[in-house]
Coordinates of C-alpha atoms and ligand atoms in Angstrom, one line a residue:
X16 CA 101.6 113.8 78.3
X17 CA 102.7 116.3 75.8
X18 CA 103.3 120.1 76.5
X19 CA 100.6 122.8 76.2
X20 CA 102.2 123.7 73.1
X21 CA 100.9 120.6 71.7
X22 CA 105.0 118.7 70.9
X23 CA 106.9 115.6 72.2
X24 CA 110.0 116.1 74.4
X25 CA 112.5 113.9 72.5
X26 CA 113.5 111.1 75.3
X27 CA 116.8 111.5 76.5
X28 CA 118.7 108.6 74.5
X29 CA 117.0 109.5 71.2
X30 CA 119.8 109.2 68.6
X31 CA 120.4 112.2 66.1
X32 CA 123.7 111.9 65.1
X33 CA 124.2 109.6 61.8
X34 CA 127.4 110.4 60.9
X35 CA 129.0 107.1 62.1
X36 CA 126.1 104.9 62.4
X37 CA 123.1 103.5 59.8
X38 CA 120.1 105.3 59.8
X39 CA 116.7 104.6 58.2
X40 CA 117.3 106.0 55.4
X41 CA 120.7 104.5 54.5
X42 CA 119.8 101.1 55.6
X43 CA 116.3 101.7 53.1
X44 CA 118.6 103.1 50.5
X45 CA 116.0 105.8 50.3
X46 CA 118.5 107.7 47.9
X47 CA 117.9 105.6 45.1
X48 CA 113.9 104.6 46.3
X49 CA 112.7 107.9 46.3
X50 CA 114.5 109.4 43.1
X51 CA 113.3 106.5 41.0
X52 CA 109.5 108.4 39.9
X53 CA 110.6 110.1 37.2
X54 CA 107.7 111.4 35.2
X55 CA 108.0 111.1 31.5
X56 CA 105.1 113.6 30.5
X57 CA 106.1 117.5 29.5
X58 CA 105.3 119.7 31.0
X59 CA 104.7 117.3 33.8
X60 CA 101.4 115.9 34.3
X61 CA 100.1 116.1 38.2
X62 CA 98.7 112.8 38.2
X63 CA 101.7 110.5 36.6
X64 CA 103.3 110.3 40.1
X65 CA 100.2 108.4 40.8
X66 CA 100.2 106.5 38.1
X67 CA 104.4 105.8 38.6
X68 CA 103.9 105.2 42.3
X69 CA 100.9 102.8 41.7
X70 CA 103.3 100.9 39.4
X71 CA 106.7 100.8 41.6
X72 CA 104.3 99.4 44.5
X73 CA 102.8 97.1 42.8
X74 CA 106.6 95.8 41.8
X75 CA 107.6 95.8 45.1
X76 CA 105.0 93.8 46.6
X77 CA 105.6 91.2 43.2
X78 CA 109.1 91.2 44.8
X79 CA 108.0 89.9 48.1
X80 CA 105.6 87.7 46.4
X81 CA 108.1 86.0 44.2
X82 CA 110.3 85.4 47.4
X83 CA 107.4 83.6 49.5
X84 CA 106.6 81.6 46.8
X85 CA 109.6 80.5 45.8
X86 CA 110.9 79.7 49.2
X87 CA 107.5 77.5 49.6
X88 CA 107.9 75.8 46.9
X89 CA 111.4 74.9 47.7
X90 CA 110.0 73.9 51.4
X91 CA 107.3 71.7 49.8
X92 CA 110.1 69.7 47.9
X93 CA 111.6 69.4 50.8
X94 CA 109.0 68.0 52.8
X95 CA 108.3 71.0 54.8
X96 CA 104.8 71.7 54.5
X97 CA 104.2 73.9 57.6
X98 CA 106.2 76.8 56.6
X99 CA 105.4 76.6 53.2
X100 CA 102.1 77.2 54.3
X101 CA 103.2 80.0 56.5
X102 CA 105.0 81.5 53.5
X103 CA 101.4 81.2 51.3
X104 CA 99.6 82.5 54.3
X105 CA 101.9 86.0 53.8
X106 CA 101.3 85.9 50.1
X107 CA 97.9 85.9 50.6
X108 CA 97.7 89.1 52.7
X109 CA 99.8 90.7 50.2
X110 CA 97.2 89.9 47.2
X111 CA 94.8 91.5 49.5
X112 CA 96.6 94.9 49.4
X113 CA 97.2 94.5 46.0
X114 CA 93.7 94.4 45.0
X115 CA 92.6 97.0 48.0
X116 CA 95.1 99.4 46.2
X117 CA 93.2 99.6 42.8
X118 CA 91.1 101.4 44.6
X119 CA 93.5 104.9 44.7
X120 CA 94.2 104.3 41.0
X121 CA 90.5 104.7 40.3
X122 CA 90.8 108.0 41.7
X123 CA 92.4 108.8 38.1
X124 CA 90.0 109.7 35.5
X125 CA 89.8 108.7 32.1
X126 CA 90.6 112.6 31.2
X127 CA 93.1 112.9 33.3
X128 CA 94.6 109.5 32.1
X129 CA 94.4 110.4 28.3
X130 CA 96.7 113.9 29.0
X131 CA 99.8 111.8 29.6
X132 CA 98.9 108.3 28.4
X133 CA 101.2 109.5 24.9
X134 CA 103.7 109.7 26.7
X135 CA 103.5 106.1 27.4
X136 CA 104.6 104.9 24.4
X137 CA 104.2 101.5 24.1
X138 CA 105.3 100.6 27.5
X139 CA 102.4 98.0 29.0
X140 CA 102.1 95.9 32.6
X141 CA 102.2 93.0 30.1
X142 CA 106.1 93.5 30.1
X143 CA 106.3 93.3 34.0
X144 CA 108.7 90.4 34.1
X145 CA 107.8 89.8 38.1
X146 CA 104.2 89.0 37.3
X147 CA 104.9 86.8 34.7
X148 CA 107.2 85.0 37.0
X149 CA 104.5 84.9 39.6
X150 CA 102.1 83.2 37.3
X151 CA 105.0 80.9 36.0
X152 CA 105.9 79.9 39.8
X153 CA 102.0 79.5 40.3
X154 CA 101.8 76.9 37.0
X155 CA 100.8 79.2 34.3
X156 CA 103.9 78.6 32.0
X157 CA 103.6 80.4 28.4
X158 CA 107.2 80.1 26.4
X159 CA 105.9 83.0 24.1
X160 CA 106.1 85.5 27.2
X161 CA 109.8 85.4 27.3
X162 CA 110.2 87.2 23.6
X163 CA 108.8 90.5 25.0
X164 CA 112.3 90.3 27.5
X165 CA 114.9 89.9 24.5
X166 CA 116.3 93.3 25.2
X167 CA 116.3 92.4 29.2
X168 CA 119.0 89.5 30.0
X169 CA 118.0 89.7 33.7
X170 CA 114.4 89.3 33.1
X171 CA 114.6 86.5 30.4
X172 CA 117.2 84.5 32.0
X173 CA 115.2 84.7 35.4
X174 CA 111.6 83.4 33.4
X175 CA 113.8 81.0 31.3
X176 CA 114.7 79.3 34.9
X177 CA 111.4 79.6 36.0
X178 CA 109.8 78.0 32.8
X179 CA 112.2 75.6 33.1
X180 CA 111.6 74.3 37.1
X181 CA 108.3 72.7 38.5
X182 CA 105.4 75.0 39.7
X183 CA 104.6 75.4 43.3
X184 CA 101.7 72.9 42.3
X185 CA 104.1 70.6 40.5
X186 CA 105.8 70.2 43.8
X187 CA 102.7 69.9 46.0
X188 CA 101.6 67.5 43.7
X189 CA 105.1 65.5 44.3
X190 CA 104.9 66.2 48.2
X191 CA 101.5 64.3 48.0
X192 CA 102.6 61.5 45.9
X193 CA 105.3 61.1 48.4
X194 CA 102.8 61.3 50.8
X195 CA 101.4 58.0 49.7
X196 CA 98.4 59.8 47.6
X197 CA 97.6 58.2 44.3
X198 CA 98.7 61.0 42.0
X199 CA 98.9 59.8 38.4
X200 CA 102.5 59.5 37.7
X201 CA 102.0 61.6 34.1
X202 CA 101.3 64.7 36.6
X203 CA 104.1 63.7 37.8
X204 CA 106.5 63.4 35.2
X205 CA 105.1 66.4 33.2
X206 CA 106.9 68.8 30.7
X207 CA 107.0 71.2 33.9
X208 CA 107.7 73.6 30.8
X209 CA 103.9 73.3 29.5
X210 CA 101.5 75.3 31.3
X211 CA 99.6 72.9 34.1
X212 CA 96.5 71.8 32.2
X213 CA 93.1 69.8 33.7
X214 CA 94.0 66.4 34.6
X215 CA 90.5 64.7 35.9
X216 CA 92.6 61.1 37.4
X217 CA 93.7 64.1 39.7
X218 CA 90.1 64.9 41.4
X219 CA 90.0 61.5 42.9
X220 CA 92.7 62.3 44.8
X221 CA 91.5 66.0 46.4
X222 CA 87.8 64.2 46.9
X223 CA 89.4 61.7 49.5
X224 CA 91.5 64.8 51.1
X225 CA 88.3 66.7 51.5
X226 CA 86.1 63.4 52.1
X227 CA 88.3 62.8 54.9
X228 CA 89.9 65.8 55.9
X229 CA 90.5 64.9 60.0
X230 CA 92.6 62.3 58.6
X231 CA 94.5 64.7 56.0
X232 CA 94.2 68.0 58.1
X233 CA 97.6 69.1 56.9
X234 CA 96.7 68.4 53.2
X235 CA 93.3 69.4 53.6
X236 CA 94.6 73.4 54.6
X237 CA 97.1 73.0 52.2
X238 CA 94.6 72.6 49.5
X239 CA 92.1 75.4 50.6
X240 CA 96.1 78.0 50.9
X241 CA 95.9 76.7 46.7
X242 CA 92.4 78.1 46.1
X243 CA 92.5 81.1 48.0
X244 CA 95.8 81.8 46.2
X245 CA 94.2 81.2 43.2
X246 CA 91.4 82.9 44.2
X247 CA 93.3 86.2 45.1
X248 CA 94.8 86.3 42.1
X249 CA 91.8 86.3 40.0
X250 CA 90.5 88.6 42.4
X251 CA 93.3 91.2 41.3
X252 CA 92.9 90.3 37.2
X253 CA 89.5 91.3 38.1
X254 CA 90.2 94.3 39.5
X255 CA 93.0 95.4 37.0
X256 CA 90.2 94.8 34.1
X257 CA 87.6 96.9 35.3
X258 CA 90.3 99.9 35.9
X259 CA 91.1 99.4 32.7
X260 CA 87.4 99.5 31.6
X261 CA 86.4 102.6 33.5
X262 CA 90.0 104.6 32.0
X263 CA 90.7 103.8 28.6
X264 CA 87.3 101.7 27.4
X265 CA 87.4 99.7 24.3
X266 CA 90.4 101.4 23.2
X267 CA 94.0 99.1 22.1
X268 CA 96.4 98.7 24.3
X269 CA 99.6 100.4 24.5
X270 CA 101.7 96.8 24.7
X271 CA 99.8 95.9 21.1
X272 CA 96.8 94.3 22.7
X273 CA 92.6 94.8 22.0
X274 CA 93.0 95.6 25.2
X275 CA 90.1 94.8 28.3
X276 CA 89.1 91.9 25.7
X277 CA 92.6 90.6 26.3
X278 CA 92.4 91.2 29.8
X279 CA 89.0 89.6 29.6
X280 CA 90.6 86.1 28.6
X281 CA 93.0 86.1 31.3
X282 CA 90.4 85.2 33.8
X283 CA 89.2 82.2 32.2
X284 CA 93.5 81.0 32.7
X285 CA 93.6 78.9 35.9
X286 CA 96.7 77.8 38.2
X287 CA 95.0 74.7 40.5
X288 CA 91.7 73.6 38.3
X289 CA 91.5 69.9 40.1
X290 CA 91.0 72.2 43.4
X291 CA 88.1 73.5 42.2
X292 CA 86.5 70.3 40.2
X293 CA 86.2 68.7 43.3
X294 CA 83.9 70.6 44.6
X295 CA 81.5 69.5 42.2
X296 CA 81.8 66.4 43.4
X297 CA 82.1 66.7 47.2
X298 CA 79.3 65.0 48.2
X299 CA 77.7 62.7 45.5
X300 CA 78.0 59.6 45.2
X301 CA 81.3 58.2 44.3
Ligands
HEM26 C1 95.1 103.2 33.9 C2 95.5 102.2 34.7 C3 96.1 100.7 33.4 C4 95.4 100.6 31.9 C5 94.5 101.6 31.8 C6 96.1 99.7 32.1 C7 96.0 98.4 30.3 C8 96.6 97.8 30.2 C9 96.3 97.0 28.7 C10 95.1 97.9 28.1 C11 96.9 96.1 29.1 C12 96.6 94.5 28.2 C13 98.9 94.8 27.4 C14 98.4 96.4 26.4 O1 98.1 95.8 25.6 O2 98.9 97.3 27.2 C15 97.5 95.7 30.3 C16 97.9 94.8 30.9 C17 98.9 94.7 32.1 N1 98.8 95.5 32.7 FE1 97.6 97.2 32.8 N2 96.8 99.0 33.1 C18 96.8 99.6 34.2 C19 97.7 99.9 35.3 C20 98.1 98.8 35.5 C21 98.3 98.7 37.0 C22 98.5 99.7 38.3 C23 99.4 97.5 37.1 C24 100.5 96.9 37.8 C25 101.5 96.2 38.0 C26 99.2 96.8 36.3 C27 99.5 95.4 35.4 C28 99.4 94.5 34.1 C29 100.2 93.7 33.9 C30 100.7 92.5 34.5 C31 99.5 93.4 32.6 C32 99.3 92.3 31.8 C33 98.8 91.1 32.0 C34 98.2 89.9 31.5 O3 99.1 89.1 30.4 O4 96.9 89.3 31.5 N3 98.3 97.4 35.2 N4 97.3 96.8 31.4
NFK27 N1 98.8 99.0 28.8 C1 97.9 100.3 29.3 C2 99.0 101.6 29.9 C3 99.6 101.2 31.3 O1 98.6 101.0 31.8 C4 101.0 101.2 31.7 C5 101.8 101.5 30.8 C6 103.2 102.0 31.0 C7 103.5 100.9 32.5 C8 102.6 100.2 33.0 C9 101.1 100.1 32.4 N2 100.1 99.5 33.2 C10 99.4 98.6 32.7 O2 99.5 98.1 31.9 C11 97.2 101.4 28.1 O3 97.1 100.7 27.0 O4 96.5 102.5 28.7

């Protein structure tokens, strides 16, 4: 119960002396985290803090997404399907948060944004290496993207490593092959530095899994998790496009692209096309 003055008494053992103890702020390195919001507009524009924090929180969540997806990929390689699915389940929640978060930035009006946009120079989300890393881990490889990071050796090295490594989908297909499914050998030996392209010969493998789900329950669940991942990723892209349209209309992007038109084309990129193609065939004669 609280006192009549609507304050709460400290419990007797509440710790208040942190001279020699780890505190909340020191554990989380809040000094570093909370000094990293440095508006560039002059005089500082009120809304630039929103813009910075929206991006920084996205980057923090992307860091965790990458951590979980790389781990899920490695677990698949080790035939540890259940823990891999646990990782993916977490990623899905983060994706939902990231998609929901667009509503905060949508409170930035076109007029407000135009007042500080000029200070952003050529910086753009196109240069987010973590976003690109997530695309690579999911299998949408594109060597050209590395050129953006020539001046950032650490980012370049990470992307180069992920470009050369099998994606989470490559590892899933290899897992299925080891489990006895007739995954086309060409897919297992493909050049993993290239984007995965639709392979019609893979669709019958998924058809078998979906039409005999009771016999392949774990694989069936895994397939649906992958579809959820792609679905969520596309929802984020769509919300980005819609936010861009309402904020800068058809203006060209600070990164040098045509802007909304360029982002629209990203909606046609696909990570796991065979998992969508199988839907057309389910329940039709073989
Ligand atoms: C008012 C808000 C925003 C506007 C007007 C905007 C605009 C744009 C535009 C025009 C592009 C195309 C590249 C270019 O020429 O610049 C782009 C790309 C991108 N933006 Fe944003 N953006 C906004 C917010 C965000 C936020 C909050 C994020 C989160 C990190 C983000 C991440 C990205 C990414 C990852 C790309 C590359 C997409 C791709 O390659 O398909 N953007 N943005
Ligand atoms: N490309 C955006 C600028 C922008 O949104 C941005 C600028 C710096 C850092 C991140 C950004 N976010 C997404 O592109 C524009 O053309 O207005």
